[in-house]
Amino acid sequence: MQTKCGVFFESYREEARLLVGGFQKTRFAAFLLVLLASPWFLNNYHVSVLILINIAVIAAVSLNILTGACGQISLGHGAFVGVGAYAAAYFSFQGVPFLPGLLLAGIVAAVAGACFGIPSLRLKGIYLAISTLAAQLILEYVFLHWEAVTGGSNGMPVDSPSVLGFVFDTDRSMFYLTLIFAVLAVLAASNVMRTRFGRAFVAIRDHHLSAEIVGVDLFRYKLVAFALSSFMAGVAGALWAHYTMYITPEPFGITLSISYLAMIIIGGLGSVQGAVFGAIFITILPEALGYLADGLSGAFPEVSSYLLAAKEGVFGLVLVLFLIFEPEGLNHRWRLFKAYWKLYPFAH
Amino acid sequence: MHSTTISRPTDVLQRAILTAALVALALFLGAATAHGETVVKIGVISDLSGPTSTVGVPYGEGVMDAVKYINESGFIPDVTIDAMQVDYAYNVQQALSAYKKFKSQGMVALQGWGSGDTEALVSFVARDEIPVISASYSAHLTDPEKAPYNFFVAADYSTQLRGALKYIKENLATTDAPKIAFIYPDNPYGLAPIAAGKEYAEELGFDIVGEENVSLKAMDATTQLLALQKAEPEFIWIGGTTPSTAVIMKDAAKLGMKATFFTDIWGADENIFKLAPEASTGNISLQTSVTYDDDSEGNTLIRKLTNDQHKMVHYIRGFASMYVMAEAIRRAAEQGDITGPAIKDALESLRDFDPLGLTPPISFFPDDHRPNMAVTLYRLEDGKFVTLGTETLERKKEWLGK
């Protein structure tokens, strides 16, 4: 573990801590306090963006376990989010309370993920990408045609979440609810990476043959990675369904899967913190472009209209620029930034 | 690289200028409303850069031009409409953000766009009491029990198809049991009217001989058409968009098929004449508004506003959609209460309201949000829409929302 010069540990337990040292803990506590207080001084629009970020964080962190840590590329993550959303909507419709419904939604998504993860034993790289793309297409078909459960093309309404009689029907309350699950997801992902499972995932990603030689059961661990990742994706989907209160098959297409992949690439593959950065970046990007276009529309109407038209192009451009100039993602940049301030005012 | 945190004189000056500019802007905005003018904020969700931008741009332009006309003409006395437009690139998440943004800025009504965003917002608009007029015409949005704050100004997809079937059976069919087939994309939009269409076709005595899926992004439809060719349908429904319609019509012409195709409002607009000039000839396009070349009071106005620049049917529907909303705002203002619920009530009070002849007369009821039951059929000929006729169905209760 990289720490400041002079920091040392006297026990493994100490070394295994997520936050090392007083400054890191204070900094994180301050960040959490600001985050918790933010809905009280931000307007509903900004709070809604934070909610979308929370949901994106859960989905991105979960994909990061599968693709970043275990090396199993998935183009079907958006569909697994959809499975969770539909499962939550269905259980809610059947009268299952919110929290058990959320858990069941995660389990249904995990089962779906594990089923579609079976080919991963024999397939790698581009072949696996195509098989997960097939999962995406098959699940989209199911969303659209299994009308008894999904409502088909008309979609289905979902109730606002309610826990012990408290209904989360405002942006502010929904923010806190999604934040709790986002924090849990980040904690879970961080801890999984430090367990036998996490180490097995990394071993499979780095060299599957060596992993097998040292006793890693490839099939089992790959399935676990798919199931775990899909479980968390299902929870993200369930939260999305309860937040929007109405779901149709449209949002869970290939575009969503690609945007999750973009999140973990831009954030930094294999890093939980990177997935969080990526989720924030990709969710805020269109909003920021909108602000930029609004800001420029007064002074440069031409530029603003070009910017609007190029919005989708900008998304692609950002992705390409990151791959070229910052292949290790925002997380790497963050590490450099911290290192700079640790050494300041010296260069090395 | 690092920057010092000491404030330089230029920084202080910049901040002072920015503050002064903000104060001036606030004073200006305050002055703008100081003349007894009420500013009513509405949100406009448009697709200007996403997958449906080909039709989203003209529709959005129609909405914004209508706002401009309404403000300049004083259509609503002492009221100015402030339309906040956001390009959401057909991304539901961005539509949600845009909606929240509008909401925090005091929006009282919304001009929506596609299926994805309209349906994702159904519960939000109901909870926040924000009436929305969308360009997603799914029948289930017309049932106030399911979507109390959703409206649109065109007959829904199911009504369009039913109207076309009735007109065809009574005016174009050459046999008692004309053979019909359905081609549509396997997505929510494509599937929306199919069950209703098939049921009504059977009721009218059509012989349904086939059904095929052609994606909106299809480059070729020969396989599907070959399967249908053997059944020799006399009429084929295409529930797609203009590009996919062009592919189907061109492939059908290549195969020498004799069937007459008919499409819904998104299935054949003015671009069909560029994409399939010969193959589209003789086929039928359904519309729920007039086209630019028709004569109507609204068209005269639009020609004046646009300096005789030709506009697509989507522009006209966007214009009509905003005009109907403005009429509701005007009625709400007369009652002295421009709020979401008041605008909804005003919309539900419309009875055979004529939006300058741009669409058939519009009526909304508290328990029925179908604007009308009318669809106009145009034959595509030599780069022009040639009017065949308008079919108006009975407003049957059992068809509501289906």
XYZ file of C-alpha atoms in Angstrom:
750
model
C 0.000 0.000 0.000
C 1.352 3.432 -0.945
C 1.476 5.855 1.937
C 3.342 8.933 2.936
C 6.995 8.681 3.892
C 7.290 7.902 7.588
C 3.956 6.122 7.884
C 4.394 2.534 8.980
C 2.211 -0.203 10.420
C 2.696 -2.489 13.345
C -0.057 -4.962 12.495
C -1.778 -6.333 9.428
C -5.134 -5.144 10.743
C -3.782 -1.598 10.799
C -2.452 -1.929 7.276
C -5.767 -3.259 5.994
C -7.681 -0.123 6.939
C -9.427 1.686 4.115
C -8.538 5.084 5.530
C -5.033 5.473 6.865
C -3.999 8.324 9.107
C -5.843 11.172 10.745
C -5.679 13.525 7.782
C -7.303 11.037 5.413
C -10.052 10.292 7.930
C -10.686 13.978 8.579
C -10.741 14.741 4.876
C -13.205 11.939 4.194
C -15.413 12.914 7.131
C -15.493 16.515 5.886
C -16.433 15.322 2.394
C -19.195 13.136 3.810
C -20.515 16.000 5.929
C -20.646 18.319 2.920
C -22.384 15.601 0.910
C -24.944 14.983 3.658
C -25.637 18.677 4.003
C -25.786 19.377 0.258
C -29.547 18.702 -0.281
C -30.318 21.477 2.185
C -28.617 24.180 0.152
C -28.910 22.793 -3.395
C -32.050 23.032 -5.502
C -34.060 20.000 -6.602
C -32.357 19.825 -9.978
C -28.902 19.560 -8.454
C -30.154 17.040 -5.903
C -31.662 14.949 -8.711
C -28.287 14.930 -10.468
C -26.734 13.716 -7.203
C -29.334 10.923 -7.060
C -28.450 9.871 -10.600
C -24.783 9.942 -9.601
C -25.492 7.703 -6.586
C -27.274 5.171 -8.795
C -24.525 5.383 -11.423
C -21.890 4.845 -8.714
C -23.536 1.558 -7.648
C -23.748 0.335 -11.243
C -20.231 1.460 -12.171
C -18.648 -0.001 -9.035
C -20.405 -3.300 -9.729
C -19.199 -3.395 -13.343
C -15.744 -2.575 -12.076
C -15.725 -5.805 -10.026
C -16.524 -7.816 -13.146
C -14.526 -5.996 -15.811
C -11.941 -4.015 -13.887
C -11.023 -6.611 -11.274
C -11.883 -9.934 -12.907
C -11.182 -8.918 -16.516
C -14.531 -10.208 -17.823
C -15.709 -7.621 -20.329
C -19.462 -7.088 -20.274
C -21.605 -5.252 -22.795
C -24.787 -6.314 -21.032
C -24.543 -4.448 -17.758
C -27.348 -2.035 -18.689
C -29.660 -5.012 -19.181
C -28.797 -6.422 -15.739
C -29.655 -3.020 -14.294
C -32.920 -3.412 -16.220
C -33.524 -6.868 -14.713
C -33.227 -5.321 -11.245
C -35.553 -2.474 -12.205
C -38.236 -4.790 -13.580
C -37.886 -7.243 -10.710
C -38.279 -4.417 -8.184
C -41.310 -3.091 -10.074
C -42.855 -6.558 -10.211
C -42.297 -7.316 -6.510
C -43.545 -3.868 -5.561
C -46.685 -4.535 -7.620
C -47.113 -7.849 -5.786
C -47.078 -5.990 -2.490
C -43.554 -6.917 -1.362
C -42.159 -4.121 0.872
C -39.336 -1.972 -0.464
C -36.297 -3.434 1.286
C -37.098 -7.145 0.739
C -38.107 -6.198 -2.818
C -34.746 -4.523 -3.347
C -32.945 -7.609 -2.064
C -35.047 -9.880 -4.282
C -34.399 -7.623 -7.278
C -30.684 -7.980 -6.636
C -31.005 -11.758 -6.361
C -33.012 -12.027 -9.605
C -30.386 -9.931 -11.383
C -27.620 -12.064 -9.834
C -29.250 -15.260 -11.127
C -29.620 -13.709 -14.590
C -26.012 -12.541 -14.457
C -24.749 -15.953 -13.391
C -26.720 -17.648 -16.200
C -25.250 -15.340 -18.813
C -21.846 -15.692 -17.175
C -21.696 -19.419 -17.909
C -20.137 -18.943 -21.386
C -17.320 -16.971 -19.747
C -15.583 -20.217 -18.841
C -14.907 -20.925 -22.507
C -14.906 -17.397 -23.901
C -12.483 -14.555 -23.447
C -12.003 -11.036 -24.736
C -13.955 -10.097 -27.815
C -15.847 -13.420 -27.834
C -17.090 -12.823 -24.304
C -17.997 -9.256 -25.270
C -20.226 -10.628 -28.024
C -21.841 -13.178 -25.711
C -22.643 -10.469 -23.154
C -23.982 -8.343 -26.016
C -26.272 -11.278 -26.785
C -27.381 -11.193 -23.136
C -28.180 -7.521 -23.558
C -30.298 -8.180 -26.661
C -32.069 -11.224 -25.186
C -32.954 -9.359 -22.001
C -34.200 -6.341 -23.972
C -36.451 -8.738 -25.887
C -37.728 -10.202 -22.612
C -38.468 -6.722 -21.187
C -40.502 -5.914 -24.274
C -42.376 -9.180 -24.736
C -42.964 -10.727 -21.318
C -45.997 -8.511 -20.888
C -47.455 -10.307 -17.872
C -44.425 -9.306 -15.809
C -42.961 -6.239 -17.518
C -46.014 -4.514 -18.968
C -44.444 -4.814 -22.444
C -44.201 -1.653 -24.500
C -46.465 0.262 -22.107
C -44.084 -0.266 -19.202
C -45.255 -0.248 -15.612
C -45.637 2.205 -12.741
C -43.635 1.716 -9.542
C -44.377 3.105 -6.092
C -42.016 5.418 -4.275
C -39.917 3.500 -1.743
C -41.286 3.282 1.763
C -39.496 2.009 4.861
C -41.374 1.554 8.155
C -44.124 3.867 6.974
C -41.754 6.634 5.831
C -42.255 7.325 2.134
C -39.241 8.525 0.139
C -41.178 10.719 -2.261
C -38.997 13.815 -2.332
C -35.663 14.365 -4.025
C -34.050 15.082 -0.691
C -35.173 11.856 0.986
C -34.403 9.876 -2.161
C -30.895 11.335 -2.171
C -30.201 10.018 1.324
C -31.653 6.623 0.471
C -29.566 6.243 -2.692
C -26.505 7.602 -0.898
C -26.776 4.870 1.755
C -26.794 2.211 -0.965
C -24.006 3.914 -2.902
C -21.836 3.971 0.237
C -22.682 0.328 0.950
C -21.814 -0.603 -2.637
C -18.472 1.204 -2.482
C -17.668 -0.393 0.879
C -18.702 -3.836 -0.346
C -16.650 -3.535 -3.525
C -13.611 -2.228 -1.637
C -13.817 -5.078 0.845
C -14.421 -7.768 -1.759
C -11.182 -6.697 -3.384
C -9.339 -7.451 -0.135
C -10.752 -10.944 0.293
C -9.894 -14.331 -1.186
C -12.499 -13.614 -3.875
C -10.947 -10.292 -4.836
C -7.491 -11.785 -5.101
C -8.851 -14.637 -7.198
C -10.571 -12.135 -9.514
C -7.317 -10.230 -10.018
C -5.426 -13.467 -10.617
C -7.933 -14.474 -13.309
C -7.689 -11.036 -14.912
C -3.879 -10.993 -14.920
C -3.312 -14.551 -16.174
C -6.056 -17.128 -16.138
C -3.692 -20.057 -16.681
C -1.456 -19.115 -13.747
C -4.553 -18.564 -11.633
C -5.750 -22.062 -12.422
C -2.328 -23.530 -11.660
C -2.285 -21.948 -8.196
C -5.700 -23.452 -7.466
C -8.208 -20.806 -8.459
C -11.388 -22.483 -9.683
C -11.912 -20.391 -12.814
C -15.517 -21.338 -13.469
C -16.643 -20.790 -9.898
C -14.924 -17.431 -9.476
C -16.014 -16.128 -12.860
C -19.614 -17.039 -12.022
C -19.283 -15.376 -8.630
C -17.936 -12.242 -10.320
C -20.891 -12.186 -12.716
C -23.405 -12.876 -9.945
C -21.958 -10.330 -7.525
C -21.667 -7.652 -10.170
C -25.201 -8.326 -11.431
C -26.577 -8.315 -7.885
C -25.288 -4.798 -7.341
C -26.452 -3.774 -10.812
C -29.896 -5.127 -9.889
C -29.928 -2.986 -6.745
C -29.002 0.055 -8.856
C -31.828 -0.794 -11.259
C -34.295 -1.234 -8.406
C -33.387 2.191 -7.037
C -33.759 3.686 -10.527
C -37.224 2.125 -10.878
C -38.385 3.388 -7.492
C -36.951 6.828 -8.203
C -38.503 7.324 -11.653
C -41.730 5.575 -10.564
C -42.354 4.351 -14.129
C -40.256 2.012 -16.214
C -40.213 1.047 -19.872
C -37.646 -1.057 -21.763
C -36.101 1.991 -23.456
C -33.570 3.183 -20.867
C -31.941 -0.239 -20.478
C -30.459 -0.482 -23.954
C -26.913 -0.917 -25.193
C -26.279 2.822 -24.715
C -26.595 2.406 -20.968
C -24.176 -0.543 -21.011
C -21.660 1.480 -22.981
C -21.981 4.459 -20.675
C -21.162 2.213 -17.677
C -18.119 0.890 -19.503
C -17.126 4.471 -20.255
C -17.436 5.277 -16.559
C -14.994 2.603 -15.450
C -12.554 3.318 -18.291
C -12.522 7.054 -17.636
C -12.339 6.490 -13.886
C -9.614 3.875 -14.049
C -10.115 0.159 -14.610
C -9.782 -1.970 -11.533
C -10.108 0.838 -9.013
C -13.220 1.315 -6.893
C -12.438 4.978 -6.409
C -11.935 5.278 -10.154
C -15.405 3.839 -10.806
C -16.840 6.478 -8.491
C -14.938 9.235 -10.311
C -16.080 7.863 -13.667
C -19.732 7.708 -12.585
C -19.584 11.312 -11.405
C -17.805 12.454 -14.565
C -20.110 10.754 -17.086
C -23.294 11.788 -15.248
C -22.207 15.403 -14.982
C -20.754 15.672 -18.512
C -24.055 16.266 -20.387
C -25.223 18.672 -17.681
C -21.955 20.579 -17.906
C -22.205 20.721 -21.694
C -25.741 22.034 -21.325
C -24.498 24.768 -18.976
C -21.681 25.593 -21.375
C -24.094 25.821 -24.297
C -26.440 28.032 -22.248
C -23.566 30.235 -21.166
C -22.233 30.625 -24.688
C -25.630 31.085 -26.332
C -25.732 34.769 -25.410
C -22.250 35.641 -26.610
C -21.737 33.074 -29.384
C -25.073 31.666 -30.624
C -23.284 29.814 -33.408
C -20.863 28.084 -31.055
C -23.668 27.105 -28.718
C -25.710 25.453 -31.472
C -22.628 23.591 -32.690
C -21.945 22.445 -29.156
C -25.493 21.123 -28.834
C -25.218 19.246 -32.095
C -21.843 17.867 -31.072
C -23.025 16.724 -27.652
C -22.942 13.035 -28.536
C -19.669 13.539 -30.356
C -18.166 15.187 -27.301
C -18.963 12.050 -25.281
C -17.004 9.940 -27.771
C -14.225 12.489 -28.006
C -13.792 12.588 -24.224
C -13.568 8.806 -24.172
C -10.932 8.731 -26.921
C -8.899 11.521 -25.332
C -8.898 9.674 -22.031
C -7.740 6.463 -23.694
C -4.889 8.330 -25.404
C -3.743 10.768 -22.730
C -4.955 9.233 -19.483
C -5.306 5.478 -20.031
C -5.187 4.840 -16.297
C -8.135 7.145 -15.776
C -9.093 9.882 -13.368
C -7.939 7.820 -10.422
C -4.360 7.964 -11.684
C -4.638 11.739 -12.092
C -5.947 11.946 -8.514
C -2.952 9.962 -7.241
C -0.568 12.289 -9.097
C -2.384 15.268 -7.674
C -2.033 13.927 -4.134
C 1.602 13.019 -4.688
C 2.312 16.534 -5.925
C 0.920 18.094 -2.768
C 2.733 15.595 -0.570
C 6.049 16.629 -2.106
C 5.287 20.322 -2.459
C 7.351 22.536 -2.718
C 9.891 19.968 -3.965
C 9.705 18.440 -7.425
C 10.699 14.878 -6.430
C 1.989 22.729 -12.070
C 0.423 24.635 -9.263
C -1.109 28.024 -8.755
C -0.715 30.362 -5.844
C -3.794 31.085 -3.799
C -2.992 34.765 -3.256
C -5.652 37.020 -4.771
C -4.154 39.288 -7.366
C -5.648 42.724 -8.094
C -6.926 41.418 -11.462
C -8.803 38.602 -9.672
C -10.476 41.105 -7.380
C -11.370 43.269 -10.374
C -12.794 40.283 -12.257
C -14.925 39.340 -9.283
C -16.193 42.901 -8.933
C -17.114 42.999 -12.641
C -18.869 39.631 -12.397
C -20.836 40.718 -9.327
C -21.833 43.965 -11.026
C -22.923 42.041 -14.114
C -25.044 39.683 -12.030
C -26.660 42.568 -10.182
C -27.385 44.306 -13.503
C -28.901 41.105 -14.884
C -31.083 40.694 -11.804
C -32.257 44.313 -12.092
C -32.946 43.849 -15.803
C -34.978 40.698 -15.180
C -36.831 42.472 -12.426
C -37.570 45.389 -14.734
C -38.767 43.033 -17.457
C -41.595 41.838 -15.250
C -42.283 45.158 -13.624
C -44.816 46.258 -16.239
C -47.556 43.999 -14.918
C -46.423 41.247 -17.305
C -46.677 37.770 -15.849
C -43.919 35.446 -17.000
C -45.043 31.840 -17.324
C -42.226 29.335 -17.511
C -42.598 26.195 -19.541
C -40.054 23.451 -20.166
C -39.289 22.159 -23.645
C -37.552 18.784 -23.861
C -36.179 18.310 -27.377
C -33.939 15.878 -29.168
C -31.646 18.160 -31.155
C -28.586 15.927 -31.314
C -29.668 12.357 -30.583
C -31.027 9.450 -32.637
C -34.396 11.131 -33.320
C -32.977 14.589 -34.020
C -33.931 14.412 -37.730
C -37.538 14.888 -36.660
C -36.801 16.353 -33.222
C -35.174 19.480 -34.620
C -38.156 20.588 -36.781
C -40.618 19.700 -34.004
C -38.636 21.693 -31.442
C -38.349 24.563 -33.893
C -42.143 24.521 -34.336
C -42.641 24.705 -30.562
C -40.187 27.584 -30.147
C -41.573 29.519 -33.141
C -45.056 29.175 -31.688
C -43.805 30.606 -28.383
C -42.274 33.525 -30.279
C -45.523 34.166 -32.163
C -47.657 33.876 -29.007
C -45.467 36.372 -27.153
C -45.205 38.839 -30.040
C -48.897 38.741 -30.910
C -50.074 39.180 -27.326
C -52.128 35.994 -27.643
C -52.322 35.783 -23.853
C -52.946 39.298 -22.524
C -50.308 40.472 -20.021
C -48.590 37.095 -20.073
C -45.227 36.242 -21.560
C -44.206 32.637 -22.022
C -40.625 31.857 -21.148
C -39.773 28.576 -22.869
C -36.695 26.830 -21.470
C -35.461 24.374 -24.077
C -33.060 21.536 -23.320
C -31.553 19.078 -25.761
C -31.703 15.711 -24.041
C -30.307 13.708 -26.973
C -33.039 11.063 -26.509
C -31.453 9.982 -23.234
C -33.973 9.292 -20.464
C -31.525 10.189 -17.702
C -30.893 13.577 -19.283
C -34.647 14.080 -19.682
C -35.070 13.490 -15.949
C -32.352 16.024 -15.187
C -33.888 18.526 -17.584
C -37.285 18.048 -15.966
C -35.862 18.638 -12.489
C -34.012 21.685 -13.769
C -37.199 23.158 -15.234
C -39.072 22.305 -12.044
C -36.551 24.126 -9.887
C -36.861 27.140 -12.186
C -40.611 27.358 -11.702
C -42.012 25.530 -14.743
C -45.819 25.175 -14.806
C -46.178 23.084 -17.979
C -43.973 20.946 -20.209
C -43.584 20.286 -23.909
C -42.230 16.747 -24.097
C -40.877 14.648 -26.920
C -40.344 10.887 -27.231
C -41.666 7.688 -25.688
C -38.713 7.126 -23.361
C -38.784 10.498 -21.667
C -42.564 10.910 -21.683
C -43.132 7.557 -20.009
C -40.273 8.016 -17.545
C -41.908 11.278 -16.471
C -45.522 10.038 -16.243
C -45.388 9.601 -12.468
C -43.287 12.715 -11.887
C -45.644 15.035 -13.776
C -48.645 13.498 -12.030
C -47.057 13.988 -8.619
C -45.808 17.510 -9.353
C -49.029 18.449 -11.220
C -47.222 19.568 -14.371
C -49.315 19.105 -17.535
C -47.224 17.773 -20.413
C -48.012 17.801 -24.117
C -45.740 15.249 -25.744
C -44.930 13.961 -29.211
C -45.150 10.382 -27.998
C -48.607 9.260 -29.072
C -48.919 5.920 -27.297
C -52.566 5.145 -26.591
C -52.002 4.283 -22.934
C -51.056 7.921 -22.284
C -54.614 8.982 -23.138
C -56.099 7.285 -20.077
C -56.207 9.871 -17.258
C -56.387 7.106 -14.682
C -52.884 6.012 -15.659
C -51.464 9.328 -16.899
C -53.547 12.176 -15.452
C -51.263 15.005 -16.604
C -50.345 13.675 -20.064
C -51.787 15.150 -23.253
C -50.933 15.307 -26.950
C -52.519 16.952 -29.970
C -52.530 14.064 -32.460
C -54.673 10.975 -32.520
C -52.803 8.193 -30.744
C -50.960 5.483 -32.712
C -53.793 2.965 -32.293
C -56.440 5.455 -33.438
C -54.295 6.404 -36.440
C -54.037 2.782 -37.503
C -57.711 2.049 -36.876
C -58.735 5.156 -38.850
C -56.520 4.152 -41.765
C -57.908 0.606 -41.767
C -61.473 1.904 -41.843
C -60.724 4.337 -44.677
C -58.895 1.679 -46.698
C -61.679 -0.879 -46.231
C -64.364 1.573 -47.288
C -62.557 3.439 -50.066
C -59.528 1.578 -51.421
C -60.047 -2.155 -50.950
C -61.029 -4.100 -54.046
C -62.262 -7.242 -52.270
C -64.488 -7.984 -49.292
C -61.606 -9.499 -47.379
C -58.546 -7.501 -48.440
C -55.260 -9.140 -47.498
C -53.174 -7.112 -45.084
C -49.744 -7.515 -43.493
C -47.914 -5.637 -40.750
C -44.280 -4.574 -40.698
C -42.946 -2.833 -37.621
C -39.805 -2.588 -35.492
C -39.675 -4.803 -32.428
C -39.523 -1.918 -29.973
C -42.060 -0.117 -27.750
C -42.972 2.386 -30.464
C -43.389 -0.264 -33.148
C -45.463 -2.554 -30.952
C -47.721 0.173 -29.529
C -50.598 0.008 -32.081
C -50.220 -3.583 -33.325
C -52.620 -5.408 -30.999
C -55.307 -2.765 -31.549
C -54.702 -2.722 -35.311
C -54.926 -6.488 -35.708
C -58.083 -6.706 -33.630
C -59.816 -3.942 -35.617
C -58.587 -5.315 -38.955
C -60.254 -8.641 -38.166
C -63.389 -6.825 -37.047
C -63.530 -4.994 -40.393
C -63.067 -8.227 -42.320
C -59.429 -7.890 -43.368
C -57.483 -11.087 -43.911
C -54.232 -10.787 -41.939
C -51.666 -12.712 -43.986
C -48.374 -11.840 -42.362
C -46.337 -9.962 -39.819
C -42.643 -9.076 -39.959
C -40.131 -7.088 -37.918
C -37.884 -4.544 -39.595
C -35.562 -2.550 -37.340
C -35.521 1.248 -37.489
C -31.854 0.990 -38.460
C -32.389 -1.635 -41.159
C -30.289 -1.402 -44.314
C -32.202 -4.180 -46.019
C -35.684 -5.677 -45.704
C -35.613 -8.172 -48.562
C -35.814 -11.240 -46.307
C -38.937 -10.014 -44.560
C -40.559 -8.864 -47.810
C -39.863 -12.186 -49.547
C -41.703 -13.915 -46.730
C -44.676 -11.595 -47.251
C -44.574 -11.637 -51.044
C -45.833 -15.201 -51.186
C -48.943 -14.211 -49.219
C -49.676 -11.414 -51.736
C -50.996 -8.761 -49.356
C -52.919 -5.903 -50.930
C -52.004 -3.498 -48.130
C -48.992 -3.415 -45.813
C -48.728 -1.325 -42.654
C -45.288 0.113 -41.872
C -44.826 1.293 -38.322
C -41.355 2.726 -38.607
C -39.533 5.964 -39.270
C -38.872 7.564 -42.663
C -35.427 5.924 -43.192
C -36.726 2.404 -42.438
C -39.846 3.059 -44.539
C -37.633 4.083 -47.466
C -35.629 0.851 -47.172
C -38.812 -1.250 -47.136
C -40.428 0.574 -50.062
C -37.273 0.421 -52.196
C -36.791 -3.297 -51.531
C -40.474 -3.942 -52.280
C -40.115 -2.104 -55.600
C -37.027 -4.210 -56.367
C -39.011 -7.382 -55.730
C -41.884 -6.116 -57.865
C -44.426 -6.176 -55.038
C -47.788 -4.661 -55.866
C -48.961 -3.937 -52.320
C -49.877 -0.444 -51.145
C -47.928 0.570 -48.084
C -49.343 2.879 -45.452
C -47.357 4.446 -42.628
C -47.978 6.417 -39.461
C -46.918 10.025 -38.790
C -43.268 9.170 -38.184
C -43.168 6.652 -41.022
C -43.222 8.966 -44.020
C -42.457 12.656 -43.871
C -41.057 14.981 -46.560
C -37.713 13.135 -46.482
C -39.334 10.069 -48.057
C -39.295 11.925 -51.393
C -35.501 12.255 -51.128
C -34.856 8.756 -49.824
C -37.251 6.792 -52.061
C -38.577 9.125 -54.786
C -39.906 6.418 -57.121
C -40.552 3.598 -54.680
C -42.705 5.747 -52.403
C -45.051 6.851 -55.198
C -48.598 5.632 -54.748
C -48.152 4.692 -51.104
C -50.009 6.313 -48.236
C -48.814 8.486 -45.375
C -51.035 9.108 -42.372
C -50.897 12.536 -40.816
C -52.618 14.177 -37.893
C -51.913 17.710 -39.022
C -51.963 19.576 -42.303
C -48.820 19.605 -44.429
C -46.951 22.779 -45.373
C -48.594 22.915 -48.816
C -52.162 22.730 -47.489
C -54.254 25.821 -46.998
C -55.150 26.786 -43.487
C -55.039 29.879 -41.319
C -52.158 28.367 -39.389
C -50.169 27.648 -42.537
C -50.559 31.240 -43.725
C -49.199 32.353 -40.382
C -46.338 29.824 -40.437
C -45.347 30.841 -43.973
C -45.179 34.441 -42.800
C -43.174 33.556 -39.700
C -40.719 31.418 -41.635
C -40.399 33.652 -44.725
C -41.900 30.930 -46.917
C -39.193 28.456 -45.931
C -40.661 24.985 -46.381
C -41.259 23.227 -43.050
C -41.866 19.573 -42.303
C -45.089 18.156 -40.855
C -43.283 17.692 -37.537
C -42.727 21.445 -37.342
C -46.448 21.964 -37.863
C -47.340 19.479 -35.115
C -44.844 21.148 -32.771
C -46.388 24.524 -33.539
C -49.920 23.162 -32.974
C -48.856 21.474 -29.753
C -47.571 24.763 -28.336
C -50.579 26.671 -29.652
C -52.954 24.334 -27.797
C -50.901 24.714 -24.627
C -50.990 28.501 -25.026
C -54.783 28.384 -25.355
C -54.954 26.447 -22.087
C -52.625 28.963 -20.404
C -54.829 31.773 -21.771
C -57.949 30.180 -20.295
C -56.176 29.543 -16.992
C -55.061 33.200 -16.938
C -58.661 34.295 -17.471
C -59.582 32.305 -14.369
C -56.741 34.150 -12.633
C -54.633 31.112 -11.801
C -51.758 30.003 -14.037
C -50.730 26.816 -12.280
C -50.244 23.237 -13.438
C -53.660 22.026 -12.218
C -55.368 25.114 -13.692
C -53.737 24.494 -17.090
C -54.772 20.839 -16.904
C -58.367 21.876 -16.144
C -58.238 24.368 -19.017
C -57.008 21.648 -21.387
C -59.845 19.400 -20.222
C -62.304 22.200 -20.948
C -61.341 22.354 -24.650
C -64.245 21.299 -26.881
C -63.618 21.115 -30.622
C -60.918 23.734 -30.282
C -59.463 24.638 -33.662
C -55.702 25.316 -33.560
C -55.774 27.569 -36.650
C -56.699 24.610 -38.810
C -53.327 22.952 -38.247
C -54.909 19.816 -36.785
C -58.467 18.495 -36.623
C -60.483 20.075 -33.765
C -59.281 19.110 -30.294
C -61.293 18.134 -27.203
C -59.987 16.762 -23.930
C -62.220 15.406 -21.182
C -61.406 14.800 -17.515
C -61.802 11.065 -18.089
C -60.531 10.899 -21.685
C -57.392 12.582 -23.005
C -57.766 11.535 -26.635
C -57.486 14.856 -28.537
C -59.652 13.654 -31.428
C -60.352 10.483 -33.384
C -59.273 11.827 -36.773
C -56.502 10.822 -39.140
C -55.803 12.248 -42.598
C -54.540 10.014 -45.389
C -52.185 11.428 -48.017
C -51.032 9.664 -51.153
C -47.326 10.165 -51.905
C -47.030 11.433 -55.469
C -44.229 13.246 -57.336
C -42.641 14.644 -54.194
C -45.936 15.850 -52.787
C -48.568 14.833 -50.281
C -51.881 14.485 -52.113
C -54.886 14.469 -49.788
C -57.032 11.356 -49.994
C -59.369 12.117 -47.115
C -59.827 12.320 -43.374
C -61.292 9.466 -41.386
C -62.915 10.308 -38.082
C -63.747 7.402 -35.830
C -66.330 7.212 -33.106
C -64.904 8.017 -29.638
C -65.492 4.529 -28.248
C -64.942 4.045 -24.535
C -63.481 0.546 -24.949
C -60.682 1.970 -27.122
C -59.502 4.422 -24.468
C -55.896 3.736 -23.559
C -55.604 0.755 -25.922
